[in-house]
Coordinates of C-alpha atoms and ligand atoms in Angstrom, one line a residue:
M1 CA -37.1 67.4 120.1
S2 CA -37.3 70.8 121.7
N3 CA -38.7 73.7 119.7
T4 CA -35.8 75.9 120.8
S5 CA -33.1 76.3 118.1
V6 CA -29.5 76.9 119.1
G7 CA -26.5 77.9 117.1
V8 CA -23.0 77.0 118.3
V9 CA -20.2 79.1 116.8
G10 CA -16.9 77.2 116.7
V11 CA -16.9 73.4 117.1
G12 CA -13.6 72.9 118.8
S13 CA -12.8 71.7 122.3
I14 CA -15.7 73.3 124.1
G15 CA -18.1 73.8 121.2
S16 CA -18.1 70.1 120.3
M17 CA -19.1 69.2 123.9
V18 CA -21.8 71.9 123.9
L19 CA -23.2 70.4 120.7
W20 CA -23.2 66.9 122.2
Q21 CA -24.9 68.0 125.4
L22 CA -27.6 70.1 123.6
A23 CA -28.3 67.3 121.1
K24 CA -28.6 64.9 124.0
K25 CA -31.3 67.1 125.5
G26 CA -33.2 67.2 122.3
Y27 CA -32.5 70.8 121.2
D28 CA -32.5 71.7 117.5
V29 CA -28.8 72.5 117.5
T30 CA -26.5 73.6 114.7
G31 CA -22.7 73.9 114.9
F32 CA -20.5 76.0 112.6
E33 CA -16.8 75.3 112.3
Q34 CA -14.5 77.3 110.0
F35 CA -12.0 74.4 109.5
G36 CA -12.4 70.6 109.4
L37 CA -13.6 68.6 112.3
A38 CA -11.0 68.1 115.1
H39 CA -8.4 70.1 113.2
D40 CA -5.1 70.9 115.1
R41 CA -4.6 74.6 114.2
S42 CA -6.1 76.0 117.4
A43 CA -6.5 74.8 121.0
A44 CA -7.3 71.2 120.5
G45 CA -4.2 69.9 118.7
G46 CA -1.0 68.4 120.0
E47 CA -1.8 64.7 120.8
S48 CA -2.5 64.9 124.5
R49 CA -3.9 67.0 127.4
M50 CA -3.5 66.6 131.1
F51 CA -6.4 65.8 133.3
R52 CA -6.0 66.6 137.0
T53 CA -8.3 67.2 139.9
A54 CA -6.0 68.4 142.8
Y55 CA -5.9 71.8 141.1
M56 CA -3.0 74.2 141.1
E57 CA -5.2 76.9 139.7
G58 CA -7.5 76.8 142.7
P59 CA -9.9 74.5 144.6
E60 CA -13.0 76.2 143.2
Y61 CA -12.4 74.1 140.0
V62 CA -12.6 70.7 141.8
P63 CA -16.5 70.2 141.6
L64 CA -16.3 71.1 137.9
L65 CA -13.4 68.6 137.4
K66 CA -15.1 65.8 139.3
K67 CA -18.2 66.2 137.1
S68 CA -16.0 66.4 134.0
K69 CA -14.4 63.1 134.9
L70 CA -17.8 61.4 134.9
L71 CA -18.8 63.0 131.6
W72 CA -15.6 61.9 130.0
K73 CA -16.6 58.4 130.9
E74 CA -20.1 59.0 129.6
L75 CA -18.8 60.2 126.2
E76 CA -16.5 57.1 126.1
D77 CA -19.4 54.8 126.8
E78 CA -21.6 56.5 124.2
T79 CA -18.9 56.4 121.4
G80 CA -16.6 53.5 122.2
F81 CA -13.5 55.6 122.1
D82 CA -10.8 55.7 124.8
L83 CA -10.5 59.4 125.6
L84 CA -9.3 59.8 129.2
T85 CA -6.7 57.5 130.8
L86 CA -6.3 57.9 134.5
N87 CA -2.7 56.8 135.0
G88 CA -2.2 59.3 137.9
G89 CA -0.6 62.7 138.0
L90 CA 2.4 64.2 139.9
M91 CA 2.1 67.8 141.1
I92 CA 5.7 68.8 142.0
G93 CA 7.1 72.0 143.5
P94 CA 8.6 73.6 146.6
K95 CA 6.5 73.5 149.7
S96 CA 4.5 76.6 150.5
T97 CA 4.1 78.0 146.9
T98 CA 0.6 79.1 145.9
R99 CA 0.3 76.3 143.3
I100 CA 1.3 73.6 145.7
D101 CA -0.9 75.1 148.5
N102 CA -3.9 75.0 146.0
V103 CA -3.2 71.3 145.3
I104 CA -3.1 70.4 149.0
Q105 CA -6.2 72.5 149.7
S106 CA -8.1 70.8 146.9
I107 CA -7.2 67.4 148.3
K108 CA -8.4 68.4 151.8
D109 CA -11.6 70.2 150.8
F110 CA -12.8 67.6 148.3
D111 CA -11.4 64.3 149.6
I112 CA -9.3 63.6 146.4
D113 CA -7.5 60.2 146.3
A114 CA -3.9 61.4 146.7
E115 CA -0.5 60.7 148.3
I116 CA 2.0 63.4 149.4
L117 CA 5.7 62.3 149.1
D118 CA 8.7 64.3 150.2
A119 CA 11.7 64.7 147.9
Q120 CA 13.4 61.5 149.3
Q121 CA 10.3 59.4 148.9
G122 CA 9.6 60.9 145.4
K123 CA 13.1 60.1 144.2
I124 CA 12.7 56.4 145.1
R125 CA 9.2 56.1 143.7
Y126 CA 9.7 58.1 140.5
P127 CA 13.4 58.1 139.7
Q128 CA 12.9 59.6 136.2
H129 CA 12.5 63.0 137.9
Q130 CA 15.4 65.0 139.4
L131 CA 14.0 66.6 142.6
N132 CA 15.3 69.5 144.7
P133 CA 15.5 68.9 148.4
E134 CA 12.7 71.4 149.2
D135 CA 10.3 69.8 146.6
V136 CA 7.1 67.8 147.4
M137 CA 5.6 65.4 145.0
I138 CA 1.8 64.9 145.2
L139 CA 0.3 62.0 143.5
D140 CA -3.2 62.8 142.3
K141 CA -4.7 59.4 141.6
E142 CA -7.6 61.0 139.8
A143 CA -5.3 62.5 137.1
G144 CA -4.2 61.3 133.7
Y145 CA -4.3 62.2 130.0
I146 CA -6.9 63.0 127.3
R147 CA -6.7 62.5 123.5
P148 CA -7.9 65.9 122.4
E149 CA -8.4 65.5 118.6
L150 CA -10.2 62.2 119.2
A151 CA -12.4 63.8 121.9
V152 CA -13.6 66.6 119.6
F153 CA -14.3 64.2 116.8
A154 CA -16.1 61.8 119.2
A155 CA -18.3 64.5 120.8
A156 CA -19.3 66.2 117.4
E157 CA -20.0 62.9 115.7
R158 CA -22.1 61.8 118.6
A159 CA -24.0 65.0 118.5
V160 CA -24.7 64.5 114.8
A161 CA -25.9 61.0 115.5
L162 CA -28.3 62.5 118.1
G163 CA -29.7 64.9 115.5
A164 CA -27.3 68.0 115.5
H165 CA -26.6 69.8 112.3
L166 CA -22.9 70.5 111.6
Y167 CA -21.5 72.9 109.0
L168 CA -17.7 72.3 108.5
H169 CA -15.4 74.7 106.6
T170 CA -18.0 77.3 107.4
M171 CA -16.9 80.6 108.9
V172 CA -19.4 82.7 110.9
D173 CA -18.8 86.4 110.0
G174 CA -21.8 88.0 111.6
I175 CA -24.0 87.5 114.8
E176 CA -26.8 89.9 115.5
E177 CA -29.8 89.9 117.8
V178 CA -32.9 90.8 115.9
S179 CA -36.1 91.0 117.9
D180 CA -36.3 87.6 119.8
K181 CA -33.9 85.8 117.4
V182 CA -30.2 85.7 116.8
R183 CA -29.2 86.0 113.2
V184 CA -26.0 84.3 112.1
T185 CA -24.3 84.8 108.8
A186 CA -21.8 82.1 107.5
N187 CA -20.4 81.5 104.1
G188 CA -22.9 84.0 102.5
K189 CA -26.0 82.3 104.1
T190 CA -28.2 83.6 106.9
F191 CA -29.5 81.5 109.7
E192 CA -31.8 82.4 112.6
F193 CA -31.8 80.8 116.0
D194 CA -33.6 81.3 119.3
Q195 CA -30.2 81.4 121.1
V196 CA -26.5 81.3 120.2
I197 CA -23.4 80.2 122.1
V198 CA -20.1 81.4 120.9
T199 CA -17.2 78.9 121.6
A200 CA -14.7 80.5 119.2
G201 CA -11.5 79.9 121.3
P202 CA -8.7 82.2 120.2
W203 CA -11.0 83.9 117.7
T204 CA -13.4 85.1 120.5
T205 CA -12.3 88.7 120.3
K206 CA -13.0 88.8 116.5
I207 CA -16.6 88.3 117.5
F208 CA -16.5 90.4 120.7
P209 CA -13.9 93.2 120.2
E210 CA -14.8 94.8 123.5
L211 CA -12.9 91.9 125.2
Q212 CA -9.7 92.8 123.4
E213 CA -8.2 94.4 126.5
N214 CA -8.8 91.4 128.7
L215 CA -8.7 88.4 126.4
K216 CA -5.8 87.8 124.1
P217 CA -5.0 84.9 121.7
R218 CA -1.6 83.5 122.6
K219 CA 0.8 81.2 120.9
I220 CA 1.6 77.9 122.7
V221 CA 4.5 75.7 121.7
M222 CA 4.7 72.0 122.5
T223 CA 7.9 69.9 122.5
W224 CA 8.7 66.2 122.5
Y225 CA 12.0 64.7 123.6
P226 CA 13.7 61.4 122.8
T227 CA 15.4 58.9 125.2
H228 CA 17.3 55.6 125.2
H229 CA 15.1 54.6 128.2
L230 CA 11.5 54.6 126.7
A231 CA 10.3 51.9 129.0
N232 CA 10.6 54.3 131.9
Y233 CA 8.2 56.8 130.3
K234 CA 5.3 54.5 129.4
P235 CA 1.9 55.4 131.0
D236 CA 1.9 52.6 133.6
V237 CA 5.2 53.8 135.2
F238 CA 5.3 57.5 134.3
P239 CA 2.3 59.5 135.5
V240 CA 1.5 62.9 133.9
F241 CA 3.1 65.7 135.8
A242 CA 2.9 69.5 136.4
R243 CA 6.0 71.1 138.0
T244 CA 6.8 74.5 139.4
T245 CA 10.4 75.5 139.8
D246 CA 12.1 78.9 140.4
E247 CA 12.8 79.2 136.7
I248 CA 9.8 77.6 134.9
Q249 CA 6.4 76.0 135.2
F250 CA 6.2 72.9 132.9
F251 CA 4.4 69.7 132.5
G252 CA 4.7 66.3 130.8
I253 CA 2.8 63.3 129.5
P254 CA 4.1 59.8 129.1
T255 CA 5.1 58.5 125.6
L256 CA 1.8 57.7 123.8
E257 CA 3.1 56.9 120.3
G258 CA 6.1 55.0 121.6
S259 CA 9.1 57.1 120.5
M260 CA 9.3 60.4 122.5
I261 CA 8.0 62.1 125.6
K262 CA 6.0 65.4 125.5
I263 CA 7.3 68.0 128.0
G264 CA 6.0 71.5 127.5
S265 CA 6.3 74.9 129.1
V266 CA 3.2 76.7 130.4
D267 CA 4.8 80.0 129.2
T268 CA 3.2 81.3 126.1
F269 CA 5.1 82.7 123.2
G270 CA 3.3 86.1 122.9
E271 CA 0.1 87.5 121.5
V272 CA -0.9 86.5 118.0
D273 CA -3.5 87.1 115.4
P274 CA -5.2 83.7 115.0
D275 CA -5.6 84.3 111.3
T276 CA -2.0 85.0 110.5
I277 CA 0.0 83.2 113.3
H278 CA 3.5 82.1 112.2
R279 CA 4.1 78.5 113.1
D280 CA 7.9 78.6 113.0
V281 CA 9.8 78.7 116.3
H282 CA 13.3 80.0 116.7
L283 CA 15.4 77.5 118.6
S284 CA 16.5 80.3 121.0
K285 CA 12.9 80.4 122.3
L286 CA 13.2 76.8 123.4
A287 CA 16.2 77.4 125.7
K288 CA 14.2 77.5 128.9
I289 CA 12.3 74.3 128.3
N290 CA 15.4 72.5 127.0
D291 CA 17.3 73.6 130.2
A292 CA 14.4 72.3 132.3
V293 CA 14.6 68.9 130.5
K294 CA 18.4 68.9 131.0
N295 CA 18.2 69.8 134.7
Y296 CA 15.3 67.6 135.7
F297 CA 15.3 64.6 133.4
P298 CA 18.8 63.1 133.2
E299 CA 17.6 60.2 130.9
L300 CA 16.1 62.5 128.2
K301 CA 18.0 64.2 125.4
S302 CA 17.4 68.0 125.8
D303 CA 17.0 68.7 122.1
P304 CA 13.4 68.2 120.9
T305 CA 12.6 65.9 118.0
R306 CA 9.1 67.3 117.5
I307 CA 7.8 70.8 117.9
S308 CA 4.2 72.0 117.2
V309 CA 2.5 75.4 117.5
H310 CA -1.0 76.0 118.8
M311 CA -3.1 78.8 120.4
D312 CA -5.5 79.5 123.2
G313 CA -7.4 82.6 124.4
Y314 CA -5.9 84.0 127.7
T315 CA -7.8 86.3 130.0
T316 CA -6.0 88.8 132.3
D317 CA -6.9 86.7 135.3
E318 CA -6.5 83.3 133.5
H319 CA -10.1 82.2 134.2
A320 CA -12.5 81.7 131.3
V321 CA -15.5 83.9 130.4
V322 CA -18.7 81.8 130.6
G323 CA -22.3 83.1 130.6
A324 CA -24.8 85.5 129.0
V325 CA -23.2 88.3 127.1
P326 CA -24.0 91.5 129.1
G327 CA -26.5 93.7 127.2
L328 CA -27.8 90.8 125.0
K329 CA -30.8 88.6 125.6
N330 CA -30.0 85.4 123.7
T331 CA -26.3 85.2 123.1
F332 CA -23.8 83.4 125.4
I333 CA -20.0 83.3 125.4
M334 CA -17.7 80.5 126.5
G335 CA -14.1 81.4 125.8
G336 CA -10.7 82.4 127.3
Y337 CA -9.8 79.1 128.9
S338 CA -6.2 80.4 129.4
G339 CA -4.3 77.2 128.7
H340 CA -6.2 74.9 131.1
G341 CA -9.6 74.3 129.6
F342 CA -9.5 71.0 127.9
K343 CA -10.0 68.8 130.9
L344 CA -13.1 70.9 131.7
A345 CA -14.6 70.5 128.2
P346 CA -17.4 68.0 128.9
V347 CA -18.6 69.9 132.0
M348 CA -18.5 73.1 130.0
G349 CA -20.7 71.2 127.5
Q350 CA -23.2 70.6 130.3
I351 CA -23.0 74.2 131.5
G352 CA -23.6 75.4 127.9
S353 CA -26.7 73.3 127.8
E354 CA -27.8 74.7 131.2
L355 CA -27.3 78.3 130.0
I356 CA -29.9 77.4 127.2
D357 CA -32.2 75.5 129.6
K358 CA -32.4 78.2 132.3
G359 CA -29.9 81.0 131.6
G360 CA -27.5 79.8 134.4
A361 CA -25.4 76.9 135.6
S362 CA -26.0 74.3 138.3
F363 CA -22.3 74.9 139.4
D364 CA -20.7 77.9 141.0
I365 CA -19.1 79.6 138.1
S366 CA -19.1 83.1 139.5
H367 CA -15.3 83.3 138.9
L368 CA -16.0 82.9 135.2
N369 CA -18.7 85.7 135.0
P370 CA -18.4 87.6 131.7
G371 CA -19.5 90.8 133.5
R372 CA -16.0 91.2 135.0
F373 CA -14.7 92.1 131.6
M374 CA -17.8 93.1 129.5
G375 CA -20.8 95.5 129.8
M376 CA -21.4 98.4 132.1
N377 CA -20.2 96.7 135.3
K378 CA -16.8 95.4 134.3
T379 CA -14.4 95.4 137.2
I380 CA -10.9 94.6 135.7
Ligands
FAD401 C1 -0.8 73.0 123.1 C2 -1.7 73.2 124.2 C3 -1.6 72.4 125.4 C4 -2.6 72.5 126.4 N1 -2.6 71.6 127.4 C5 -3.7 71.5 128.2 C6 -3.7 70.5 129.2 O1 -2.8 69.7 129.3 N2 -4.9 70.4 129.9 C7 -5.9 71.2 129.8 O2 -6.9 71.1 130.5 N3 -5.9 72.3 128.9 C8 -4.8 72.4 128.1 N4 -4.7 73.4 127.2 C9 -5.8 74.3 127.1 C10 -7.0 73.8 126.3 O3 -6.6 73.0 125.2 C11 -7.8 75.0 125.8 O4 -8.1 75.8 126.9 C12 -9.2 74.6 125.2 O5 -8.9 73.6 124.2 C13 -9.9 75.8 124.6 O6 -11.0 75.3 123.9 P1 -11.9 76.3 123.0 O7 -13.0 75.5 122.6 O8 -12.0 77.6 123.7 O9 -11.0 76.6 121.7 P2 -10.7 75.7 120.4 O10 -10.6 74.3 120.7 O11 -9.7 76.4 119.6 O12 -12.1 75.9 119.6 C14 -12.5 77.1 119.0 C15 -13.0 76.6 117.6 O13 -13.8 77.7 117.1 C16 -13.6 77.8 115.7 N5 -13.9 79.1 115.2 C17 -13.4 80.3 115.7 N6 -14.0 81.3 115.1 C18 -14.9 80.8 114.2 C19 -15.9 81.4 113.3 N7 -16.0 82.7 113.2 N8 -16.6 80.6 112.6 C20 -16.6 79.2 112.7 N9 -15.7 78.6 113.5 C21 -14.9 79.4 114.3 C22 -12.1 77.4 115.6 O14 -11.7 77.0 114.3 C23 -11.9 76.3 116.6 O15 -12.2 75.1 116.1 C24 -3.7 73.4 126.2 C25 -3.8 74.2 125.1 C26 -2.8 74.1 124.1 C27 -3.0 74.9 122.9

């Protein structure tokens, strides 16, 4: 075991993977989680997450996603759980929009296994979707879905089996660098570590208030719709999808529990305080996503049978904040994943461990540099 001790504040989507990767490397690592393990009150709840590699958010993510795919498999092999199912993913939208251009660029630059269908071909192959004549449908064969609660559980339990310490129902209320150590207070006790990584998701700005202008916790609402045609929405015939239209950006996942289909909007429902978030949703707020279901999925009922409320931390440029905290020696931040961080969680675990190993990552993560929002040199 390494003599370096590391504290991980927040054992959710990213923190559980950081814990796993650090424990694997033999660090003396301790995780703190304010709720129970794999709870669904924050960014890891809601049954499923999309995994895709031909990336609408920009080709710079593809190397991270390719590594993440390998690490998902590694975590499955180490724990025996099925976490990532690659049943394919459809990226749908009008030609020549930034998001579709990014997908095509990702495929070209990184040789992703994919097929590009025009609207006519798409209608024949995937008749569940109502397409517009100007739409293209790109099948990313390296896409699929992840089970988020199970993934957090698997990574944290694996970390503990490898020697990590885990304090559940333990809220960290102070982090302070004292000489060469980082002092953490939690549930009235004080701990000292050589280094600390903060993976607090929507609570990140409670720990780093200077980020408040550029990182905001936002409410996300998920919706599930029923149909008389369930067989057409099973994973083997209905790939996950992400779609851009003039009115809305939305996504969907096949039926996993066998009674309804998750289709959600990427729109958030405003800024919230993560400690006092209201989990009720007024039906009028669902009009846009219900309309999208009505317009683009003729076989689905457009009134959801299940609604659930979650959160994520969103930055102003919708890229996360990953690296050393400017002005501090031994404290790192990994937060603000802006609604698209789950698929990256294992590679972020590796990057967290590399920050501890050598203060930097073996991937190009310059677009995630905390210095753009924090410290003396912030640019936005
Ligand atoms: C409904 C929904 C759907 C999404 N869909 C997708 C998708 O399809 N694909 C995708 O890639 N991404 C998706 N995302 C985004 C992705 O889930 C998030 O970006 C990612 O989970 C963020 O992880 P995190 O570790 O930063 O936050 P979290 O998972 O919320 O983890 C933070 C943890 O820190 C704990 N914590 C905070 N403060 C303290 C403290 N002081 N002391 C102790 N513990 C603390 C919290 O309790 C929490 O467990 C979605 C997000 C949501 C909410």
